[in-house]
PDB file of C-alpha atoms in Angstrom:
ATOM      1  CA  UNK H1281     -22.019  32.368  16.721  1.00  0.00           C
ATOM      2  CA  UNK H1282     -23.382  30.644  13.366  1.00  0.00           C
ATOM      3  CA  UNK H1283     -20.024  28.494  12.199  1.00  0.00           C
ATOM      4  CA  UNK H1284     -20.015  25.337   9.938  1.00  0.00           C
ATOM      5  CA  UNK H1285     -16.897  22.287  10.396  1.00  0.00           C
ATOM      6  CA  UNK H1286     -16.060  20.216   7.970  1.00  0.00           C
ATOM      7  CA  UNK H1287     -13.805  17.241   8.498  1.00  0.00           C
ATOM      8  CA  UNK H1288     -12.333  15.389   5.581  1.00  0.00           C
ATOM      9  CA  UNK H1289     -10.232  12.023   5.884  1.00  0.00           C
ATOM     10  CA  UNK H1290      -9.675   8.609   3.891  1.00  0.00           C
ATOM     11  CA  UNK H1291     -10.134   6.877   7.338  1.00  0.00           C
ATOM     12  CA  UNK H1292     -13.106   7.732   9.817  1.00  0.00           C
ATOM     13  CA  UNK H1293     -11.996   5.368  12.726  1.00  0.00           C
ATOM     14  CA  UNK H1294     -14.649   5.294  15.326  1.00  0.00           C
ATOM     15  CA  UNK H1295     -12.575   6.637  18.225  1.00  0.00           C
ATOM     16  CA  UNK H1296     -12.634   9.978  15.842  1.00  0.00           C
ATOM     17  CA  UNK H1297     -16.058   9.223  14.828  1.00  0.00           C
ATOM     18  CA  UNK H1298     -16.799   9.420  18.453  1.00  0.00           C
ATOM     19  CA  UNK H1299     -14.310  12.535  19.283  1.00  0.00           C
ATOM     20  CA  UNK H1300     -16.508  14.352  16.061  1.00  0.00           C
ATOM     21  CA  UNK H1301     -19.347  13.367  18.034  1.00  0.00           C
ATOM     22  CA  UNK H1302     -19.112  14.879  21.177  1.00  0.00           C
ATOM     23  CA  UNK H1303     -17.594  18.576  19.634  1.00  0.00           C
ATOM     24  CA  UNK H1304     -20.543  19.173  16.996  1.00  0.00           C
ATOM     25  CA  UNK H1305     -23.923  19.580  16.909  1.00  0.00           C
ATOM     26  CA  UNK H1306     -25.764  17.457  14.662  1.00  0.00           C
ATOM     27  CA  UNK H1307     -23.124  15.879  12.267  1.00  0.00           C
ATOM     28  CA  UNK H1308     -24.236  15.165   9.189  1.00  0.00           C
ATOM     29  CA  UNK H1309     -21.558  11.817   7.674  1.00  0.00           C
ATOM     30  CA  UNK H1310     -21.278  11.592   3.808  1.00  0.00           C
ATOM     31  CA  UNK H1311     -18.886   8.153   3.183  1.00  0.00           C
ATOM     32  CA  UNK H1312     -17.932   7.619  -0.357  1.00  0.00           C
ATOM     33  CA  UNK H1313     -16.907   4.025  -0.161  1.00  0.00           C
ATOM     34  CA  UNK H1314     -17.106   1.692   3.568  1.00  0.00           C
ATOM     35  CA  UNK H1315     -14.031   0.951   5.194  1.00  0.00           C
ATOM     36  CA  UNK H1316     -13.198  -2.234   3.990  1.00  0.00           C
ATOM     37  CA  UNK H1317     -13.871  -1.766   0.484  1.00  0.00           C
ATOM     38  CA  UNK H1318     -11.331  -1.521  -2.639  1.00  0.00           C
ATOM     39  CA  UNK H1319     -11.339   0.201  -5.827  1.00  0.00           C
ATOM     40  CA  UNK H1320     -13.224  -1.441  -8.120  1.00  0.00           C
ATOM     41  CA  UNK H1321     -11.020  -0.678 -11.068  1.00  0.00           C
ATOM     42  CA  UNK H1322      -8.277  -2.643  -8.832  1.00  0.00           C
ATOM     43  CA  UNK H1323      -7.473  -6.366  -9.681  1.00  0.00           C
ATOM     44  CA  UNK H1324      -6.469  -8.463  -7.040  1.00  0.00           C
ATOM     45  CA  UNK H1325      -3.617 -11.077  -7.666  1.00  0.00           C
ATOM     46  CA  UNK H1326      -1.677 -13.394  -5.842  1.00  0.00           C
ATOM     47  CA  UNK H1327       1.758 -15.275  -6.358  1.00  0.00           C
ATOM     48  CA  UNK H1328       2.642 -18.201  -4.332  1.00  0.00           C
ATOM     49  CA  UNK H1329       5.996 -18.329  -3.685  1.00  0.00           C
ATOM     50  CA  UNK H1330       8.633 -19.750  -1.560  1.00  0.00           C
ATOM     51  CA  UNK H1331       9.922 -17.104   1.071  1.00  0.00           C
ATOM     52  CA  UNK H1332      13.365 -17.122  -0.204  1.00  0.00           C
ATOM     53  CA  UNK H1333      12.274 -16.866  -3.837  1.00  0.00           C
ATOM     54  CA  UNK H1334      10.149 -13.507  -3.262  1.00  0.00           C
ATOM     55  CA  UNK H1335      12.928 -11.302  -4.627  1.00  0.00           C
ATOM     56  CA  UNK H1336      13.192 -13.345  -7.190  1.00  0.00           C
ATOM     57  CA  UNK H1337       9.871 -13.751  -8.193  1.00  0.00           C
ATOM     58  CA  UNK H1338       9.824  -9.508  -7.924  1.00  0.00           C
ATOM     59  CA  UNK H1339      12.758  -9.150 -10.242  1.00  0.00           C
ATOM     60  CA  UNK H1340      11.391 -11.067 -12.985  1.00  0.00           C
ATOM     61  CA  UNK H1341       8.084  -9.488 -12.766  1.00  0.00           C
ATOM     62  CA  UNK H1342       9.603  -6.018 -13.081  1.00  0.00           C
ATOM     63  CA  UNK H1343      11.958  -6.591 -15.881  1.00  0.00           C
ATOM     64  CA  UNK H1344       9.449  -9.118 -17.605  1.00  0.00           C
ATOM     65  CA  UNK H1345       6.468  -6.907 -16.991  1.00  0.00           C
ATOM     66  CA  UNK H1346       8.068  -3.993 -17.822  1.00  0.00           C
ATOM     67  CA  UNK H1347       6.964  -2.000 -15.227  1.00  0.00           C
ATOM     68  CA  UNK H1348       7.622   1.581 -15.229  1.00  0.00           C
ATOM     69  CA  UNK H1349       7.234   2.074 -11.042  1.00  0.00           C
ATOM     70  CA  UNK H1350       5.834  -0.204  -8.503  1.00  0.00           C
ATOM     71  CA  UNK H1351       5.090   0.411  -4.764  1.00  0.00           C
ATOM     72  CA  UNK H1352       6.491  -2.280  -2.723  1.00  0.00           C
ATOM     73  CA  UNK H1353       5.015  -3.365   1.252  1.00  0.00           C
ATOM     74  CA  UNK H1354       6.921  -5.022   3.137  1.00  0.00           C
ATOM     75  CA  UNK H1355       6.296  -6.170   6.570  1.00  0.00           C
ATOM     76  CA  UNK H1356       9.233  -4.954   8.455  1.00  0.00           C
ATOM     77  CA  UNK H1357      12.050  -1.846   7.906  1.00  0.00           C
ATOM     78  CA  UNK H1358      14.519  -4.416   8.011  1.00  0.00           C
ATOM     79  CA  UNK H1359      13.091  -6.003   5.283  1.00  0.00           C
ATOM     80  CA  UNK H1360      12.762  -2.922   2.850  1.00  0.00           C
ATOM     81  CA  UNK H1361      16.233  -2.183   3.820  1.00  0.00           C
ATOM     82  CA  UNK H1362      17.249  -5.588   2.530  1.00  0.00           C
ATOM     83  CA  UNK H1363      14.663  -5.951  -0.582  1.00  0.00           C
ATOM     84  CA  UNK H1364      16.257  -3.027  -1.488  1.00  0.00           C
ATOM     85  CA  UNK H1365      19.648  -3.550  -1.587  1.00  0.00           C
ATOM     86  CA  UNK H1366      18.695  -6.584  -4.218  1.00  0.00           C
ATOM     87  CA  UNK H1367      17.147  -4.468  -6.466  1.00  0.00           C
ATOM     88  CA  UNK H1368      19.857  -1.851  -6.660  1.00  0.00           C
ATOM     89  CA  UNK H1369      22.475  -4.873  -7.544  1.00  0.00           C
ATOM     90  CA  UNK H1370      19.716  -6.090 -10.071  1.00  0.00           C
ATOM     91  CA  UNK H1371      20.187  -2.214 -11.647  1.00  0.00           C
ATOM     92  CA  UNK H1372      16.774  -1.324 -10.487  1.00  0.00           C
ATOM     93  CA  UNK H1373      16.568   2.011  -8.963  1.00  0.00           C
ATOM     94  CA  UNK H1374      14.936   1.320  -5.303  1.00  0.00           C
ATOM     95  CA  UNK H1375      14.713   3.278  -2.524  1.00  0.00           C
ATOM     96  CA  UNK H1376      13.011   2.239   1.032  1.00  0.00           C
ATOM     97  CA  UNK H1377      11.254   4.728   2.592  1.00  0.00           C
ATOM     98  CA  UNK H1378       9.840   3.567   6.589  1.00  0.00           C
ATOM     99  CA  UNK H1379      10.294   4.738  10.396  1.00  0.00           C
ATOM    100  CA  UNK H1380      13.612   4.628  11.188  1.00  0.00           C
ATOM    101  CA  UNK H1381      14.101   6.969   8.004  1.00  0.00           C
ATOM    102  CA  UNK H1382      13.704  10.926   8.773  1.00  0.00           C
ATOM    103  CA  UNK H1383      10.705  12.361   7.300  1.00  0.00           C
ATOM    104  CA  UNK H1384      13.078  14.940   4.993  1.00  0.00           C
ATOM    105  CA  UNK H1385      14.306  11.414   3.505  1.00  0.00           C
ATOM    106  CA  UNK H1386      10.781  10.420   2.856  1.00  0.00           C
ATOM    107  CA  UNK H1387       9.762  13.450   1.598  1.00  0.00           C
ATOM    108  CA  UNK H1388      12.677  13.105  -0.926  1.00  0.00           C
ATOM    109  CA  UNK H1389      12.697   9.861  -1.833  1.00  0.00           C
ATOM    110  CA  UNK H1390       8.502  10.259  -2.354  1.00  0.00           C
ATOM    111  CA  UNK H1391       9.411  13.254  -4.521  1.00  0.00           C
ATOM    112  CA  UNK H1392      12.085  11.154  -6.629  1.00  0.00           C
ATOM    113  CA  UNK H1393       9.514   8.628  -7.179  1.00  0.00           C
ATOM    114  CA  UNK H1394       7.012  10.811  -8.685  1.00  0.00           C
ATOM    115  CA  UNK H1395       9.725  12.298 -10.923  1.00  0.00           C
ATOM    116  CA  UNK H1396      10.364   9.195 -11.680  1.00  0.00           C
ATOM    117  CA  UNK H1397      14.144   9.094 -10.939  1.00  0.00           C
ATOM    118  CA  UNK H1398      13.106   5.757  -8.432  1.00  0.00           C
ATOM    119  CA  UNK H1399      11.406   3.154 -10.631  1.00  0.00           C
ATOM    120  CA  UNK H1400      10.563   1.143  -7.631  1.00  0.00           C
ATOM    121  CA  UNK H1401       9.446   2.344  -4.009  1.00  0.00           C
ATOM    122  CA  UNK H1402       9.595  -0.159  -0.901  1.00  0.00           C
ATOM    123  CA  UNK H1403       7.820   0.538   1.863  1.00  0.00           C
ATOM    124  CA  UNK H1404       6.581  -0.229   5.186  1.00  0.00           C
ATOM    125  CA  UNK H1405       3.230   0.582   6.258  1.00  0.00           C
ATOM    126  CA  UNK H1406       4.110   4.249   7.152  1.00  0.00           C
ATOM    127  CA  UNK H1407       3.645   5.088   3.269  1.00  0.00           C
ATOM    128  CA  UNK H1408      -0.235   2.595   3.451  1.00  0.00           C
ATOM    129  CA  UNK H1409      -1.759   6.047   4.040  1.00  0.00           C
ATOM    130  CA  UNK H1410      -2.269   9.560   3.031  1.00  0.00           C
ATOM    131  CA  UNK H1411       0.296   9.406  -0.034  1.00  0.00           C
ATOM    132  CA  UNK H1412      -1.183  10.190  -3.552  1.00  0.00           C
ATOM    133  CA  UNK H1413       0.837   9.050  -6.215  1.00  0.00           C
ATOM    134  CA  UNK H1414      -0.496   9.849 -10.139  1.00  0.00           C
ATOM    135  CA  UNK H1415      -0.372   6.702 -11.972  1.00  0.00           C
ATOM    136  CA  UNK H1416       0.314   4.372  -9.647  1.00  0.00           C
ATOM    137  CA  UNK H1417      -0.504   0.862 -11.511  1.00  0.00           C
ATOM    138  CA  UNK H1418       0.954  -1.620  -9.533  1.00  0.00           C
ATOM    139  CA  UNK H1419       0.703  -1.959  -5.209  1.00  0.00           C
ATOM    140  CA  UNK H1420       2.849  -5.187  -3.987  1.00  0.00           C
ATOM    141  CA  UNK H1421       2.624  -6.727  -1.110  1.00  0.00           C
ATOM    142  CA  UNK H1422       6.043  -8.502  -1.129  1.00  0.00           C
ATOM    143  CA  UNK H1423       4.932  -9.672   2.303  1.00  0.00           C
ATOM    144  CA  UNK H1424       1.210  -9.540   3.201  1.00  0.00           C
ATOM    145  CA  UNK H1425       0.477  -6.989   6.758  1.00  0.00           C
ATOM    146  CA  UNK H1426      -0.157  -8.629  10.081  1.00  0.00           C
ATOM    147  CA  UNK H1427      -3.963  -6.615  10.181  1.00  0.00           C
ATOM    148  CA  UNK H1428      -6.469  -7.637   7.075  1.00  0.00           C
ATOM    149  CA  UNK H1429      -7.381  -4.258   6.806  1.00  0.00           C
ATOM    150  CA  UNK H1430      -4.061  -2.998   6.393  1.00  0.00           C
ATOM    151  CA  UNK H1431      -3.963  -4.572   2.718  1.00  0.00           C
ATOM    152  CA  UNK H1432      -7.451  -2.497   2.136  1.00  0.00           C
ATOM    153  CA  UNK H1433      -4.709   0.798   2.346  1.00  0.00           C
ATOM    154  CA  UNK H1434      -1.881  -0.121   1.060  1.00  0.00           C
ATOM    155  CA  UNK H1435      -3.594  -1.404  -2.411  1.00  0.00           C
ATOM    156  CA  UNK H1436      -5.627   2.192  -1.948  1.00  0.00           C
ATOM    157  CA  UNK H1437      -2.227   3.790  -3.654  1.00  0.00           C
ATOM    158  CA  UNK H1438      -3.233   2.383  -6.910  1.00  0.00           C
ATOM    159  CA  UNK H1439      -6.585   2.506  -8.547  1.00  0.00           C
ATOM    160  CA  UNK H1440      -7.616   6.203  -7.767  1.00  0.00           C
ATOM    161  CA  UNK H1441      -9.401   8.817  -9.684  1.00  0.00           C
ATOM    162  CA  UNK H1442     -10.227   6.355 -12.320  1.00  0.00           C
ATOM    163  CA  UNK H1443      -7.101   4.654 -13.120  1.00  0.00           C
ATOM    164  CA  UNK H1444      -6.768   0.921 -13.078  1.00  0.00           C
ATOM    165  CA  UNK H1445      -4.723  -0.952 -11.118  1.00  0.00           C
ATOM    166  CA  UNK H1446      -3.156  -3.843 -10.075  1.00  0.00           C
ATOM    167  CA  UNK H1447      -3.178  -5.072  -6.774  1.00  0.00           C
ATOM    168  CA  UNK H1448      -0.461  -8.091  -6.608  1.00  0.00           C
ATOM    169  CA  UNK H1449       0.446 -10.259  -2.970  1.00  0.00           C
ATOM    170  CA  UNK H1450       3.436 -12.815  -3.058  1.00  0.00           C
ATOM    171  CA  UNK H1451       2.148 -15.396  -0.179  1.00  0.00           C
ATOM    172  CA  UNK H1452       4.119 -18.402   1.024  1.00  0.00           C
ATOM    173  CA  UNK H1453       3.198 -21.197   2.828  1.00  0.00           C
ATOM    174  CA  UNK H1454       3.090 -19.405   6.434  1.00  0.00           C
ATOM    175  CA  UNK H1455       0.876 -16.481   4.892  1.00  0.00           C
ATOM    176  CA  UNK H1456      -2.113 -18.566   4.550  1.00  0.00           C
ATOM    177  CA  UNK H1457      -3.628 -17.743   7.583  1.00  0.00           C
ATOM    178  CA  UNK H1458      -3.533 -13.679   6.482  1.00  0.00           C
ATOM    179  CA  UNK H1459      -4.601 -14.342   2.835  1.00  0.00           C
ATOM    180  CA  UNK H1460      -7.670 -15.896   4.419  1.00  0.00           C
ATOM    181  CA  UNK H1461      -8.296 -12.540   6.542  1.00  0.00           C
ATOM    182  CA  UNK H1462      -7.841 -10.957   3.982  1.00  0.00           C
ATOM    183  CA  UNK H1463      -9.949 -12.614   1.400  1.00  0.00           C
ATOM    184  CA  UNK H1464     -12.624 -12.777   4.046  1.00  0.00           C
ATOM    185  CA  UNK H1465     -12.728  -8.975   4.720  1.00  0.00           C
ATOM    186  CA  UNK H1466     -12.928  -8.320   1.070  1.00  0.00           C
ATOM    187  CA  UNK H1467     -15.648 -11.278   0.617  1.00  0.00           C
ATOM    188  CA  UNK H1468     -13.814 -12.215  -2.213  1.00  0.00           C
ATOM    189  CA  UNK H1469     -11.170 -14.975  -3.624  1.00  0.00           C
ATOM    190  CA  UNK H1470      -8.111 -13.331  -4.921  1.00  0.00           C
ATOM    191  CA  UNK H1471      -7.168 -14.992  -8.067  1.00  0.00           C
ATOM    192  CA  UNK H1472      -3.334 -16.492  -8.910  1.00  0.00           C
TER     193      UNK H1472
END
């Protein structure tokens, strides 16, 4: 008769707030951070860059950076697909995880990541949420989402449990309009 639920998620969207509602008896919400807000141990970053440069522009940055691993968004599965194939014929190891692949795959190429046999990770937003990834310093949005509050998850990979991180968005000339969203959900100016 006497039983206590708990519910735990990184997203409380208010259709399940509202679904939570109506099934207990006087809920009780703890929320560590609000929906819209980032680490704050995360450093926001953009690069302007021409569209046909982005690959580029991410090549440089991992060989001139020296980055370990990076997490990759793209906007589209066709797009990882092809973002990879440059990076494998640059000799970076690159694997695309998204939809159209089968979850085993996912659940593989996730796993190679973390062993680090993949040094860099492209991804739709099907990897924004739920994955933990130890260490993760750099999120980047090689194309910015469609929804503002889609950048608020994906850059979530990176920053967590105390870690810094770096949050970096390549943004040409027909991204403007999202950058602003974005900028304006965050209520701040992301720096170049």
């Amino acid at each position: 008769k006497r039983r206590q639920n708990l519910m735990f998620t990184a997203t409380f969207s208010n259709p399940f707030r509202k679904l939570a509602n109506e099934l207990v008896d006087n809920p009780i919400e703890i929320s560590v951070t609000s929906d819209n807000e980032t680490a704050a141990n995360v450093n926001h970053y953009i690069h302007p860059v021409d569209k046909s440069r982005k690959a580029e522009l991410l090549i440089e940055l991992i060989e001139t950076e020296k980055w370990k691993q990076a997490l990759v968004f793209t906007r589209t599965k066709h797009g990882a697909n092809r973002l990879t194939k440059k990076l494998i014929r640059s000799h970076i190891t690159a694997v695309a995880i998204h939809g159209n692949k089968t979850q085993n795959f996912r659940t593989r190429a996730l796993d190679d990541f973390k062993k680090n046999r993949v040094r860099i990770l492209v991804a739709t937003d099907v990897a924004a949420r739920g994955i933990d990834i130890k260490n993760m310093n750099q999120v980047i949005n090689f194309d910015l989402p469609n929804v503002a509050k889609d950048y608020v998850h994906r850059i979530g990979r990176t920053g967590r449990a105390g870690e810094s991180g770096e949050a970096i968005s390549f943004v040409s000339s027909e991204q403007f309009e999202s950058l602003d969203a974005i900028q304006k959900l965050l209520k701040q100016t992301l720096e170049q």
